[in-house]
Coordinates of C-alpha atoms in Angstrom, one line a residue:
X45 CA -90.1 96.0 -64.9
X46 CA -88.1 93.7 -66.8
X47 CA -87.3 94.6 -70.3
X48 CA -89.3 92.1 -72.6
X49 CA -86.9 89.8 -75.4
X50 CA -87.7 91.6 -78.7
X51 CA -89.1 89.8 -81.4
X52 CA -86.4 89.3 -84.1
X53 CA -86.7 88.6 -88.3
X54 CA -85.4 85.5 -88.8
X55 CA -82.0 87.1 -90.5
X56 CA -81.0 89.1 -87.4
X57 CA -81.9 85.5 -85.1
X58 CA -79.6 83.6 -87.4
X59 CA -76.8 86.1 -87.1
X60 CA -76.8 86.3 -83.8
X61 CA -76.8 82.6 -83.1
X62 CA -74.0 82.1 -85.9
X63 CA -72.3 85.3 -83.2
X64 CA -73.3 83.5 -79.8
X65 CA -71.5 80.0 -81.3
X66 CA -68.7 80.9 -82.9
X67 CA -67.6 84.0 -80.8
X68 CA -66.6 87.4 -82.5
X69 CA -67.1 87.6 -86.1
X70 CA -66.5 90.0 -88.8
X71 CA -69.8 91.1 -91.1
X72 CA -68.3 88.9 -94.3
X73 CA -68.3 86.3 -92.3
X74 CA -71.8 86.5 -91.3
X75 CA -72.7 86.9 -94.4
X76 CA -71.2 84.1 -96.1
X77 CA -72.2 81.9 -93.4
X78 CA -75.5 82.3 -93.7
X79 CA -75.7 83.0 -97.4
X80 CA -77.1 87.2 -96.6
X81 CA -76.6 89.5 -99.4
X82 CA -75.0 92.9 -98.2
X83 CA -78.1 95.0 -98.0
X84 CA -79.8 91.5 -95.7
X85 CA -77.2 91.5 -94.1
X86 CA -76.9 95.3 -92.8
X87 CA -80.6 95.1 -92.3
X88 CA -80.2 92.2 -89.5
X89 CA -77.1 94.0 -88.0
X90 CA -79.1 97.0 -87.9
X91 CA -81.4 95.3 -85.5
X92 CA -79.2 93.6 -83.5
X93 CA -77.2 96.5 -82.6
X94 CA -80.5 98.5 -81.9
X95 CA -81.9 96.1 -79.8
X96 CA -78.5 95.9 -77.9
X97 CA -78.1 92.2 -78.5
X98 CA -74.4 93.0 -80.0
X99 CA -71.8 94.9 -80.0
X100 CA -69.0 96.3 -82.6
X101 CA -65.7 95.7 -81.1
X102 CA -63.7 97.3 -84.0
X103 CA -62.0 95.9 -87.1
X104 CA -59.9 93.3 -88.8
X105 CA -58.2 91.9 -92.0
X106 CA -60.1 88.6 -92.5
X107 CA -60.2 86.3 -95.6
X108 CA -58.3 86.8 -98.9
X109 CA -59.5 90.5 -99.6
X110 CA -57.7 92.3 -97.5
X111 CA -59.6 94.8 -96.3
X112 CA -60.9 95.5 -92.8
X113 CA -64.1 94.2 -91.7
X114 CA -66.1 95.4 -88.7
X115 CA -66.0 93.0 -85.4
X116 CA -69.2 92.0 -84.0
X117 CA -69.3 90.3 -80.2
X118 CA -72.9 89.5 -78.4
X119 CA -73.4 92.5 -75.5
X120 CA -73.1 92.0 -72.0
X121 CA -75.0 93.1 -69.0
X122 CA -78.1 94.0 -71.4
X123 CA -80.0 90.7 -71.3
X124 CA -79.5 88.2 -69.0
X125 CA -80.5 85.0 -68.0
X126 CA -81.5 82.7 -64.9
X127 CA -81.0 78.9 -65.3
X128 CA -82.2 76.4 -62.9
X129 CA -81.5 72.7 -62.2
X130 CA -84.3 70.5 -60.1
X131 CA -82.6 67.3 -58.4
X132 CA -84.7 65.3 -55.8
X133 CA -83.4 67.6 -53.0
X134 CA -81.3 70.6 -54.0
X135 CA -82.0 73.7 -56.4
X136 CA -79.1 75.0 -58.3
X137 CA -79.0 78.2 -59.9
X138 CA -77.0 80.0 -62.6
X139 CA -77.0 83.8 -64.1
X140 CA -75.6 83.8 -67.2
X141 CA -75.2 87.1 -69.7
X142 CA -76.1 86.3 -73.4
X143 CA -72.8 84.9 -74.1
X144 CA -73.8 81.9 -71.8
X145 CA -71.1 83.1 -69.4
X146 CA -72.0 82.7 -65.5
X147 CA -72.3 85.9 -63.3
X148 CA -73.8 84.5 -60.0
X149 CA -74.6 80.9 -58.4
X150 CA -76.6 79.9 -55.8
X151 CA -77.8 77.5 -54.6
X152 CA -80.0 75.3 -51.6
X153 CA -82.0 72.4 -50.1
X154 CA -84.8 71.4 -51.5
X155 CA -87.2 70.0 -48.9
X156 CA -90.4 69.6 -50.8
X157 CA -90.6 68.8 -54.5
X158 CA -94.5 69.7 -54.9
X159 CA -94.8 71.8 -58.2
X160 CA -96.2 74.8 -57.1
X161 CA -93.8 75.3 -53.9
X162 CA -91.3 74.4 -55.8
X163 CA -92.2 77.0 -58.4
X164 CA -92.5 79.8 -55.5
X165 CA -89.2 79.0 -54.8
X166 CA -88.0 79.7 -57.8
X167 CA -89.7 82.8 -57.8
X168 CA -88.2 83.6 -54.4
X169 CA -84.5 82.8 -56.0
X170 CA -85.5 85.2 -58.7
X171 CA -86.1 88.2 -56.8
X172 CA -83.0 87.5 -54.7
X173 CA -81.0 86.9 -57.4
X174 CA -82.2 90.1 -59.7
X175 CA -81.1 92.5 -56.8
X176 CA -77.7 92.2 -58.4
X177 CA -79.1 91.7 -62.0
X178 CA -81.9 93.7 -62.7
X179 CA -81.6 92.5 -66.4
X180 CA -83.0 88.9 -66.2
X181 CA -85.3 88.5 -68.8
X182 CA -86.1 84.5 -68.8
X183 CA -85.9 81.4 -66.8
X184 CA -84.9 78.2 -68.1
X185 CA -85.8 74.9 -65.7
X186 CA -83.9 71.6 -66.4
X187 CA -85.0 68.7 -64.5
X188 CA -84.9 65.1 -64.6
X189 CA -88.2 63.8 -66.0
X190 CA -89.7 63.5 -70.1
X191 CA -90.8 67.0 -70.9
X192 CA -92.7 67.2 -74.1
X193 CA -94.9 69.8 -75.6
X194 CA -98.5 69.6 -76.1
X195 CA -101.0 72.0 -77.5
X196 CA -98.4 74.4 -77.0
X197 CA -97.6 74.1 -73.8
X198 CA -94.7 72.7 -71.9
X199 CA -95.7 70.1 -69.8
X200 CA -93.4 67.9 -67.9
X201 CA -95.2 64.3 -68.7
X202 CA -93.3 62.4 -65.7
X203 CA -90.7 62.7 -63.0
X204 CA -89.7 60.0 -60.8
X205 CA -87.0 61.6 -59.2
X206 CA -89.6 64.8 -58.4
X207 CA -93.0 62.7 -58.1
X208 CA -94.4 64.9 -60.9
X209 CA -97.3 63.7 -63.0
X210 CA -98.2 66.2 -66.2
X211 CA -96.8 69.4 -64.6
X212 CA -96.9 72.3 -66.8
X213 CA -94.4 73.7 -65.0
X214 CA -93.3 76.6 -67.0
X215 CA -96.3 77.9 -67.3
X216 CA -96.4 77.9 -63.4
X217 CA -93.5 79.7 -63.4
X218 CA -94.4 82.2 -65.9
X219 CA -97.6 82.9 -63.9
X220 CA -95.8 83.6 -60.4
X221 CA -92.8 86.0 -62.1
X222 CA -94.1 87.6 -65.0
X223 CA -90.8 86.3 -66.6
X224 CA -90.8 84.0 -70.0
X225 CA -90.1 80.0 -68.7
X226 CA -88.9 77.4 -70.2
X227 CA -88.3 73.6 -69.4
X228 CA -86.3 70.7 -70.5
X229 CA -84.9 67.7 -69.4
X230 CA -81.9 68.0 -67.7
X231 CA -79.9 65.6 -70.0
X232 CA -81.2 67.3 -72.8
X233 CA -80.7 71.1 -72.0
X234 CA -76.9 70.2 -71.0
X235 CA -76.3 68.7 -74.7
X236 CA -78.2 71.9 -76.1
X237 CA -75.4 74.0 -73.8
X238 CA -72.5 71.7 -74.8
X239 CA -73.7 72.2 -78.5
X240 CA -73.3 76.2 -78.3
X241 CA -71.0 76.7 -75.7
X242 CA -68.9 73.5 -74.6
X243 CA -67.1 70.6 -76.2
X244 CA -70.1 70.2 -78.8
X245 CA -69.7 74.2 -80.0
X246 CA -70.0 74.1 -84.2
X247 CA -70.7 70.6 -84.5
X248 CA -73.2 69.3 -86.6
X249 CA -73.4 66.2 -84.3
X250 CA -72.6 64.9 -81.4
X251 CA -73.3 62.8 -78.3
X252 CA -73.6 63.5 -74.6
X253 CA -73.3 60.9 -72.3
X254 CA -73.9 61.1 -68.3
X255 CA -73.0 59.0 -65.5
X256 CA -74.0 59.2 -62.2
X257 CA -77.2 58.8 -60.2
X258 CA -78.8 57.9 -63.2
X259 CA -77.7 57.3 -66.5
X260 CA -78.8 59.8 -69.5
X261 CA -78.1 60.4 -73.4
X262 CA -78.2 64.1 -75.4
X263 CA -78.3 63.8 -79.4
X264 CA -77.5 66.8 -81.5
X265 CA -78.1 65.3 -85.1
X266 CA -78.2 68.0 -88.3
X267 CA -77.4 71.1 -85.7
X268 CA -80.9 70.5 -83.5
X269 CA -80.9 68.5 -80.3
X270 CA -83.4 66.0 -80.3
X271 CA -85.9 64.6 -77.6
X272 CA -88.1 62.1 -79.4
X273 CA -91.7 61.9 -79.3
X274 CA -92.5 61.6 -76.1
X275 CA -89.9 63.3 -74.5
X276 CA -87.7 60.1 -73.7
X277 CA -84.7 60.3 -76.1
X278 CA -81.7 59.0 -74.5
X279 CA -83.0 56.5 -71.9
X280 CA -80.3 54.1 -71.8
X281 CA -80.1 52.6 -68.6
X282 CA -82.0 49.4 -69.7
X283 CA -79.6 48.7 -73.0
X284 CA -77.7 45.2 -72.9
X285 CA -74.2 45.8 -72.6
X286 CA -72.8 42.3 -71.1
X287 CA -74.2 39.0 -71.4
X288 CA -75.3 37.7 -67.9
X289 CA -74.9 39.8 -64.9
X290 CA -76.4 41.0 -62.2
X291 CA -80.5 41.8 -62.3
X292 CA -80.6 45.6 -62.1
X293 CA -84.1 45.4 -60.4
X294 CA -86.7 45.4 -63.4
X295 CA -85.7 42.1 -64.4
X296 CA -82.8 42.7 -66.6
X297 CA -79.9 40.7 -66.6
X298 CA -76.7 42.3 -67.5
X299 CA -78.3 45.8 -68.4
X300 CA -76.1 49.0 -68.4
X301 CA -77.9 50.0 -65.2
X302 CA -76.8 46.4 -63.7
X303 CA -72.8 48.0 -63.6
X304 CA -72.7 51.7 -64.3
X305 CA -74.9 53.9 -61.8
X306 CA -72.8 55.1 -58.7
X307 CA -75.2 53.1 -56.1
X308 CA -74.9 50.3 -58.4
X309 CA -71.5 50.5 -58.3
X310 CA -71.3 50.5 -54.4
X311 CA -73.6 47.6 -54.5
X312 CA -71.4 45.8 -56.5
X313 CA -68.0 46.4 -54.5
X314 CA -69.8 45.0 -51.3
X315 CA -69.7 47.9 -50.0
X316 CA -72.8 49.0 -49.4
X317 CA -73.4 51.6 -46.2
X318 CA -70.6 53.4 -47.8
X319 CA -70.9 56.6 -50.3
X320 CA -69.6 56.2 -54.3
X321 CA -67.1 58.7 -53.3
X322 CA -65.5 56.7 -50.3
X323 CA -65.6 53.2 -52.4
X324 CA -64.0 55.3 -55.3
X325 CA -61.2 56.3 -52.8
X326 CA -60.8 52.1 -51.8
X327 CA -60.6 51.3 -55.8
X328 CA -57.7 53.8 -55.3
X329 CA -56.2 52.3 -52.9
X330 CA -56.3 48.8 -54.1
X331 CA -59.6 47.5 -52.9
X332 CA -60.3 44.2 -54.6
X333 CA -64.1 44.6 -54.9
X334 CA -64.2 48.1 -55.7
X335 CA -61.9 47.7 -58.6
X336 CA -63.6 44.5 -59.9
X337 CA -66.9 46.8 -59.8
X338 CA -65.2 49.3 -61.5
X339 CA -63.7 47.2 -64.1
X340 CA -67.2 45.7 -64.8
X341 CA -68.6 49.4 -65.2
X342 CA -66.1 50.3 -67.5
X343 CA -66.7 47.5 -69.9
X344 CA -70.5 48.7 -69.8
X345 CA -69.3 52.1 -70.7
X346 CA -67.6 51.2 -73.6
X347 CA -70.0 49.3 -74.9
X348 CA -72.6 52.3 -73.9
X349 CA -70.6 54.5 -75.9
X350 CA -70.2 52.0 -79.0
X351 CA -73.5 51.5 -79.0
X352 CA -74.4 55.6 -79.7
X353 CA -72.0 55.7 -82.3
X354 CA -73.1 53.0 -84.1
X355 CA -77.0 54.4 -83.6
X356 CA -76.3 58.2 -84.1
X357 CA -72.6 58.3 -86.5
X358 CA -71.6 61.4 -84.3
X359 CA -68.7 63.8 -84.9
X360 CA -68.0 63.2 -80.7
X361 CA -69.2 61.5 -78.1
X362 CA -69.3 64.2 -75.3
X363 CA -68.5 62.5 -71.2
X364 CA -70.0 63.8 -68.1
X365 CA -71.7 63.1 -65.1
X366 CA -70.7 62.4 -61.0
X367 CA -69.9 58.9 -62.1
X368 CA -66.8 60.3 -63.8
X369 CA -64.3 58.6 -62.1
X370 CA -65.3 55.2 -64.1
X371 CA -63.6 56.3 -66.8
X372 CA -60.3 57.5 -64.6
X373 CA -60.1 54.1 -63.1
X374 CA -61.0 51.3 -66.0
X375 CA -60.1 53.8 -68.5
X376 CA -58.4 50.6 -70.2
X377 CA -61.1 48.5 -69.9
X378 CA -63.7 51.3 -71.3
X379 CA -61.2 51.5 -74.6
X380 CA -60.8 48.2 -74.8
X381 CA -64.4 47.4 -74.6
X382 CA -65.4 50.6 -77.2
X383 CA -62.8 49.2 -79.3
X384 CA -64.2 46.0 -79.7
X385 CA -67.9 47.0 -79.6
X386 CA -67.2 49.1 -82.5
X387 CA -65.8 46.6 -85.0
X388 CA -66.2 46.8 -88.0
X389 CA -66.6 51.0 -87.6
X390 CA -63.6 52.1 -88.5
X391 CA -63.9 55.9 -87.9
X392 CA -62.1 57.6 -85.2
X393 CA -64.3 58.2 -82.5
X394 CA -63.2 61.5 -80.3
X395 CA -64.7 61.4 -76.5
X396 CA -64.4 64.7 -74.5
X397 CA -64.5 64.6 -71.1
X398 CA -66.0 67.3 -69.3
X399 CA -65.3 67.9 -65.4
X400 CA -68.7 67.2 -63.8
X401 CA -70.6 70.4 -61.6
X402 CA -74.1 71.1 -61.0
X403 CA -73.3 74.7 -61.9
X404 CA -72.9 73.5 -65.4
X405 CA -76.9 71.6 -65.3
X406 CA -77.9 75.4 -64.0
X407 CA -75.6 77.2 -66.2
X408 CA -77.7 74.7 -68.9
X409 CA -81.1 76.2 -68.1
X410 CA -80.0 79.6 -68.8
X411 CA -79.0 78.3 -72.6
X412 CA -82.0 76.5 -72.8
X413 CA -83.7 79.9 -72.2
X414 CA -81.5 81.5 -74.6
X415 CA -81.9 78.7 -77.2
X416 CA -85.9 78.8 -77.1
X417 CA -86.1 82.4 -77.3
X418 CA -84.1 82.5 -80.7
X419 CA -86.3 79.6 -82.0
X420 CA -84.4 76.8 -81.2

């Protein structure tokens, strides 16, 4: 049977998250970090090198003292991890060691989206997947929809993409693997990941943006990621971004989802019959339409991105998604369009973009699990 994720004081949980974000670390460090006296200090250590959660990895001369201080490093191959990510028709899935780093993918069709199949599925993937990594201890599940907790329990609230209607879904899955499960929306689990182990990694705040199907936000604001009350933090498809426009089918006129989402984008090339990826490839090659479409979405993007700095102040604005190549194309008109959305801000405003793959919205669930196990 699975070994069970130990319950841990809260010094030892807050050294080893200050460990899983930051990388190797020498005990001073630790300490001064999070404010431990010595004697805390060795008492949480203590813990976490019993429980095999980390490892010393020898010594080193850090700060002004001098002397050498014992290296500390999270463990690997002791606990690990399996992440998911739900779309309307595929499963992805990620195993990741403590570290968030991935050891296996896999991944398949999805051919009915009903909760409890889909969470035999899972269960199936599981079993496959632990043949090769006995260690799994959790499952984290991110998955377009507003998950929110009540009496609690982790329900998923609503998912259009999925059809789901107050799924408590974890639970589900907890029931049919014996294994602890966790969910979160998918937006919202990759800005958690970004936040420990991406572009976002020691930030106090930041900003994750996605393009693609759909268009999603991730906060991070005072170290925590946020969801909102009901689960819906970061829906900002329907935001103005340019006076006029096309209606984007609910009745708004010149709405972000009127320009930016890739069948929007199609749409508005003329090109419709045609995949985002082939009318990406004519924008290339000097399609008229496609570029004026692209143009268009660009200018929403930067006024997308002005608008979250303005509402959240963040250290970075994090970029993502399948719709990516927006911002390779009308990368001129997206600055141009931040630049004057953002008057009179005057900070610098850094945007990282990160390479889009589902294996990252898998590798996601896995931090998600990791997260909610330490309390986060």
């Amino acid at each position: 049977m699975t070994e069970a994720w130990p319950a841990l004081p809260d010094g030892s949980r807050l050294a080893l998250r200050e460990i899983l974000i930051h990388g190797v670390l020498s005990r001073a460090e630790i300490a001064r970090s999070l404010g431990l006296s010595r004697a805390s200090l060795t008492r949480a250590m203590r813990i976490l090198v019993a429980q095999r959660l980390v490892v010393e990895v020898g010594t080193d001369v850090r700060g002004a003292t001098g002397r050498p201080s014992e290296l500390l490093q999270v463990s690997s191959g002791q606990w690990e991890f399996l992440g998911i990510k739900l779309t309307k028709d595929r499963l992805y899935a990620a195993v990741t060691d403590l570290g968030g780093r991935v050891l296996a993918l896999h991944e398949e069709v999805i051919d009915d989206t009903n909760p409890a199949s889909l969470a035999e599925r899972i269960a199936a993937v599981l079993e496959r997947l632990r043949a090769a990594h006995p260690a799994i201890c959790a499952i984290g599940v991110s998955l377009p929809g507003d998950v929110i907790v009540r009496a609690g329990e982790s329900v998923v609230a609503a998912s259009v993409f999925l059809g789901w209607h107050e799924v408590p879904f974890a639970g589900m899955l907890e029931e049919r693997t014996g294994v602890a499960s966790f969910t979160a929306n998918d937006v919202h689990a990759l800005t958690a990941k970004e936040h420990w182990f991406g572009a976002g990694a020691g930030r106090g705040s930041m900003v994750l943006v996605t393009v693609g199907e759909g268009l999603g936000l991730g906060l991070i604001a005072n170290g925590q990621v946020s969801t909102g009350e009901h689960g819906r933090l970061g829906r900002i498809g329907h935001l103005p971004v340019l006076g006029g426009g096309p209606d984007c089918g609910l009745g708004h006129a010149g709405c972000a989802s009127s320009y930016l989402p890739s069948p929007v984008v199609v749409r508005n090339a003329g090109h419709e019959g045609k995949t985002y990826e082939q009318v990406v490839e004519l924008a290339r090659d000097g399609d008229e339409g496609a570029l004026a479409a692209f143009e268009d979405a660009g200018r929403a993007l930067g006024v997308l991105l002005a608008t979250a700095v303005h509402i959240a102040d963040p250290s970075a604005i994090v970029l993502t998604g399948d719709g990516l190549p927006v911002y390779d194309l009308a990368r001129a008109a997206v600055d141009d369009s931040l630049r004057a959305a953002l008057a009179p801000y005057t900070e610098p405003v850094t945007v990282e973009v990160q390479p889009f793959e589902f294996s990252e919205w898998a590798r996601a669930g896995a931090v998600l699990a990791i997260r909610r196990l330490l309390g986060e």
